């Protein structure tokens, strides 16, 4: 409303996003739902027909920032698109336009796994795709069977993995805190540079301020360390071990990621973008209150309205997700202080500083975090089958063991994480059998309608009467159909167990629970 109480006029035209396609139609500058920069993807140097490149680039621009609103997804789809363009250029005859992508051409493009399935959405977004190909692509599914068992770990394996990761993170915290105290003691003058601890503190001071060891150039172009720095570094176990005295390693951040997956069921794409917690909701609770870490998560696959969520992780001591967050913050604090002093602050949760510089979990190639996990799990023999540790298998196990939806819907939880988990299916076999047995027993108890076989043609009704407990005359009426209802024959309409007095007045469906009802097998099958 305006100041005088009149309704403000609406814009003449609806808001439209600025175009993300370059003037030549060969490059896309993608932006997310909130305007965040998702990168520029140039297809101008790809081989093949320019018309085909323009058509696919236009479709890529339609999907970028809308259906594909994660940078890693865009990188993956752009890589597949370039692969397809190279294949189309080498095809005999070459594919020069989307209109030439027939069903036969699509089937000739062979890739392992479900990569073809990932690119079909791009082709469906083009306007000139032939109708027959569009129909075939709409029916095309990933080559991997979606209903088959998903890899997971047993409860014992899962607990062993979680315990090993917790030990790694706990040792890292003790090491970083010990060397941080040593550095503070040297800076406050409690120890001198004459003792071994003081010499170590001098090198740690250089590391904390610059992130580098004091390397010196040599006449041959190599670098070396002067004494006594070289002695300190050798005593620590080398340059990498010396750097790790103050900063976390790749393996330790891998253990941290494993613990967060075990506790919260987050996948790698969520962990890669995760930032340090915001202000604690109970910051004013006073000393002694449990610390609550508020973690924001971003899962683009859930759509624009549901992609962002907030998670409160309470630090209740060992074995809780809140304690894991606390340890990660303590381990990475010296590194964050260094980055702030260098003018490059970073609020990512999972950070590593090696002797070569900063390594973030959200690197563009999306391979840093899987590398962290592989580095940590290498040589630990955590799984019975000897296969490398899988973050997806950990997530499948955590989702199944906790027994409730975690960051997904109830349907996804049931269909993907429970029904496809081989350990859960094996463990629930007896429960399912008992449930089916109870259902059958319940059916026998509730269904009181008698089902009998009528006598062969030409024979009397006495045999059926003896089998059903009816009188011969009543059995004959049942066979003739004189007592039929829409469900079965009623042998005593005037006295119903469901009506207090008078004739039966309940639904015909109650015939199944009525002892007065008799059904003949042929008629029951026909109905």
CSV table of C-alpha atoms in Angstrom, one decimal, residues 241-430:
chain,number,residue,atom,x,y,z
A,241,UNK,CA,53.7,-34.7,9.3
A,242,UNK,CA,55.1,-31.4,10.5
A,243,UNK,CA,52.2,-29.5,8.8
A,244,UNK,CA,49.8,-32.0,10.4
A,245,UNK,CA,50.9,-31.0,13.9
A,246,UNK,CA,48.7,-27.9,13.5
A,247,UNK,CA,46.3,-28.6,10.7
A,248,UNK,CA,44.0,-31.5,9.8
A,249,UNK,CA,44.9,-34.0,7.2
A,250,UNK,CA,42.9,-35.4,4.3
A,251,UNK,CA,42.4,-38.7,6.1
A,252,UNK,CA,41.0,-36.9,9.2
A,253,UNK,CA,38.5,-34.9,7.2
A,254,UNK,CA,37.6,-38.2,5.6
A,255,UNK,CA,36.9,-39.6,9.0
A,256,UNK,CA,34.8,-36.5,9.9
A,257,UNK,CA,32.7,-37.0,6.7
A,258,UNK,CA,32.2,-40.7,7.5
A,259,UNK,CA,31.0,-39.8,11.0
A,260,UNK,CA,28.5,-37.2,9.7
A,261,UNK,CA,27.1,-39.7,7.2
A,262,UNK,CA,26.8,-42.3,10.0
A,263,UNK,CA,25.0,-40.0,12.4
A,264,UNK,CA,22.9,-37.9,10.0
A,265,UNK,CA,22.7,-39.8,6.7
A,266,UNK,CA,23.9,-36.9,4.7
A,267,UNK,CA,25.2,-37.6,1.2
A,268,UNK,CA,28.5,-36.3,-0.3
A,269,UNK,CA,26.9,-33.4,-2.2
A,270,UNK,CA,25.4,-32.0,1.0
A,271,UNK,CA,28.7,-32.4,2.9
A,272,UNK,CA,30.7,-30.8,0.1
A,273,UNK,CA,28.8,-27.5,0.5
A,274,UNK,CA,28.3,-27.6,4.3
A,275,UNK,CA,29.4,-24.5,6.2
A,276,UNK,CA,30.2,-24.0,9.8
A,277,UNK,CA,27.3,-23.7,12.2
A,278,UNK,CA,25.5,-20.4,12.8
A,279,UNK,CA,24.8,-18.9,16.2
A,280,UNK,CA,23.6,-21.5,18.7
A,281,UNK,CA,19.9,-21.4,19.4
A,282,UNK,CA,20.6,-21.7,23.2
A,283,UNK,CA,23.5,-19.2,23.3
A,284,UNK,CA,21.8,-17.5,26.3
A,285,UNK,CA,21.2,-20.7,28.3
A,286,UNK,CA,24.2,-20.1,30.5
A,287,UNK,CA,27.2,-22.2,31.4
A,288,UNK,CA,26.7,-26.0,31.6
A,289,UNK,CA,23.9,-26.1,29.0
A,290,UNK,CA,24.2,-28.5,26.1
A,291,UNK,CA,25.7,-26.8,23.0
A,292,UNK,CA,23.4,-26.9,20.0
A,293,UNK,CA,25.0,-26.6,16.5
A,294,UNK,CA,22.7,-25.3,13.9
A,295,UNK,CA,23.7,-26.7,10.5
A,296,UNK,CA,22.3,-25.5,7.2
A,297,UNK,CA,22.0,-28.1,4.4
A,298,UNK,CA,21.5,-27.6,0.7
A,299,UNK,CA,20.1,-30.5,-1.4
A,300,UNK,CA,19.2,-29.1,-4.9
A,301,UNK,CA,17.6,-32.4,-6.0
A,302,UNK,CA,14.7,-31.8,-3.6
A,303,UNK,CA,13.6,-28.7,-5.6
A,304,UNK,CA,13.6,-25.0,-5.0
A,305,UNK,CA,11.2,-25.0,-2.1
A,306,UNK,CA,12.6,-27.9,-0.2
A,307,UNK,CA,16.3,-27.8,-1.0
A,308,UNK,CA,17.4,-25.8,2.1
A,309,UNK,CA,16.9,-27.2,5.6
A,310,UNK,CA,18.2,-26.5,9.1
A,311,UNK,CA,19.4,-29.2,11.5
A,312,UNK,CA,20.0,-28.7,15.2
A,313,UNK,CA,22.8,-31.1,16.4
A,314,UNK,CA,23.0,-31.3,20.2
A,315,UNK,CA,26.4,-32.0,21.8
A,316,UNK,CA,25.4,-34.6,24.4
A,317,UNK,CA,28.9,-36.1,24.6
A,318,UNK,CA,30.6,-39.0,22.9
A,319,UNK,CA,28.7,-40.8,20.2
A,320,UNK,CA,26.5,-37.8,19.2
A,321,UNK,CA,26.5,-35.7,16.0
A,322,UNK,CA,26.9,-32.5,18.1
A,323,UNK,CA,30.2,-33.8,19.5
A,324,UNK,CA,31.5,-34.6,15.9
A,325,UNK,CA,30.8,-31.0,14.9
A,326,UNK,CA,32.5,-29.7,17.9
A,327,UNK,CA,35.6,-31.7,17.2
A,328,UNK,CA,35.7,-30.6,13.5
A,329,UNK,CA,35.5,-27.0,14.6
A,330,UNK,CA,38.3,-27.5,17.2
A,331,UNK,CA,40.6,-29.3,14.6
A,332,UNK,CA,40.1,-26.7,11.9
A,333,UNK,CA,40.3,-23.6,14.1
A,334,UNK,CA,44.1,-23.0,13.6
A,335,UNK,CA,43.5,-23.3,9.8
A,336,UNK,CA,40.6,-20.8,9.9
A,337,UNK,CA,42.7,-18.4,11.9
A,338,UNK,CA,45.5,-18.7,9.3
A,339,UNK,CA,43.1,-18.1,6.4
A,340,UNK,CA,41.7,-15.0,8.1
A,341,UNK,CA,45.2,-13.6,8.6
A,342,UNK,CA,46.0,-14.2,4.9
A,343,UNK,CA,42.8,-12.3,3.9
A,344,UNK,CA,41.0,-15.4,2.6
A,345,UNK,CA,38.5,-16.4,5.2
A,346,UNK,CA,36.6,-19.7,4.6
A,347,UNK,CA,33.5,-20.9,6.3
A,348,UNK,CA,33.4,-24.4,4.8
A,349,UNK,CA,33.0,-27.1,7.4
A,350,UNK,CA,35.5,-29.6,6.0
A,351,UNK,CA,38.9,-28.0,5.2
A,352,UNK,CA,42.4,-29.5,4.8
A,353,UNK,CA,45.7,-27.6,4.7
A,354,UNK,CA,48.6,-29.6,3.2
A,355,UNK,CA,52.1,-28.5,2.6
A,356,UNK,CA,50.9,-27.5,-0.9
A,357,UNK,CA,48.0,-25.3,0.3
A,358,UNK,CA,44.3,-25.4,1.0
A,359,UNK,CA,42.1,-28.3,-0.1
A,360,UNK,CA,38.3,-27.7,0.1
A,361,UNK,CA,35.7,-30.4,0.1
A,362,UNK,CA,33.7,-28.6,-2.5
A,363,UNK,CA,36.3,-28.5,-5.3
A,364,UNK,CA,34.8,-28.1,-8.7
A,365,UNK,CA,35.8,-31.7,-9.7
A,366,UNK,CA,33.8,-33.0,-6.8
A,367,UNK,CA,36.5,-35.6,-6.1
A,368,UNK,CA,38.1,-34.1,-3.0
A,369,UNK,CA,35.7,-35.5,-0.4
A,370,UNK,CA,35.7,-39.1,-1.9
A,371,UNK,CA,39.5,-38.8,-1.9
A,372,UNK,CA,39.5,-37.9,1.8
A,373,UNK,CA,37.3,-40.9,2.6
A,374,UNK,CA,39.5,-43.3,0.5
A,375,UNK,CA,42.6,-41.9,2.2
A,376,UNK,CA,41.2,-42.5,5.6
A,377,UNK,CA,39.9,-46.0,4.9
A,378,UNK,CA,42.9,-47.3,3.1
A,379,UNK,CA,44.5,-50.2,4.9
A,380,UNK,CA,42.0,-50.3,7.8
A,381,UNK,CA,40.2,-53.5,6.6
A,382,UNK,CA,36.8,-52.2,7.8
A,383,UNK,CA,34.6,-54.3,5.5
A,384,UNK,CA,34.2,-58.1,5.3
A,385,UNK,CA,34.2,-58.3,1.5
A,386,UNK,CA,37.4,-56.3,1.2
A,387,UNK,CA,35.8,-53.7,-1.1
A,388,UNK,CA,36.7,-50.0,-0.7
A,389,UNK,CA,34.6,-48.1,1.7
A,390,UNK,CA,31.5,-46.6,0.0
A,391,UNK,CA,29.8,-43.4,1.2
A,392,UNK,CA,26.6,-44.4,-0.5
A,393,UNK,CA,26.6,-47.8,1.3
A,394,UNK,CA,27.2,-46.0,4.6
A,395,UNK,CA,24.2,-43.8,3.9
A,396,UNK,CA,22.1,-46.8,2.9
A,397,UNK,CA,23.0,-48.4,6.2
A,398,UNK,CA,22.4,-45.4,8.4
A,399,UNK,CA,19.1,-44.8,6.8
A,400,UNK,CA,18.0,-48.3,7.4
A,401,UNK,CA,19.3,-48.6,10.9
A,402,UNK,CA,17.8,-45.4,12.2
A,403,UNK,CA,14.4,-46.6,10.9
A,404,UNK,CA,12.9,-43.2,9.8
A,405,UNK,CA,13.2,-40.9,6.8
A,406,UNK,CA,16.4,-38.8,7.0
A,407,UNK,CA,16.5,-35.9,4.5
A,408,UNK,CA,14.0,-37.6,2.2
A,409,UNK,CA,10.3,-38.6,2.0
A,410,UNK,CA,8.7,-41.7,3.6
A,411,UNK,CA,8.2,-43.3,0.2
A,412,UNK,CA,11.8,-42.9,-0.7
A,413,UNK,CA,12.8,-44.2,2.7
A,414,UNK,CA,10.7,-47.3,2.2
A,415,UNK,CA,11.3,-48.1,-1.5
A,416,UNK,CA,15.0,-47.2,-1.7
A,417,UNK,CA,16.6,-47.6,1.7
A,418,UNK,CA,14.5,-50.3,3.4
A,419,UNK,CA,13.2,-52.6,0.6
A,420,UNK,CA,16.6,-52.6,-1.2
A,421,UNK,CA,18.8,-53.2,1.8
A,422,UNK,CA,19.8,-56.8,1.8
A,423,UNK,CA,20.7,-56.9,5.6
A,424,UNK,CA,17.3,-55.5,6.5
A,425,UNK,CA,15.5,-57.9,4.2
A,426,UNK,CA,17.3,-60.8,5.7
A,427,UNK,CA,16.8,-59.7,9.3
A,428,UNK,CA,13.1,-59.0,8.7
A,429,UNK,CA,12.3,-62.4,7.1
A,430,UNK,CA,11.1,-63.9,10.4
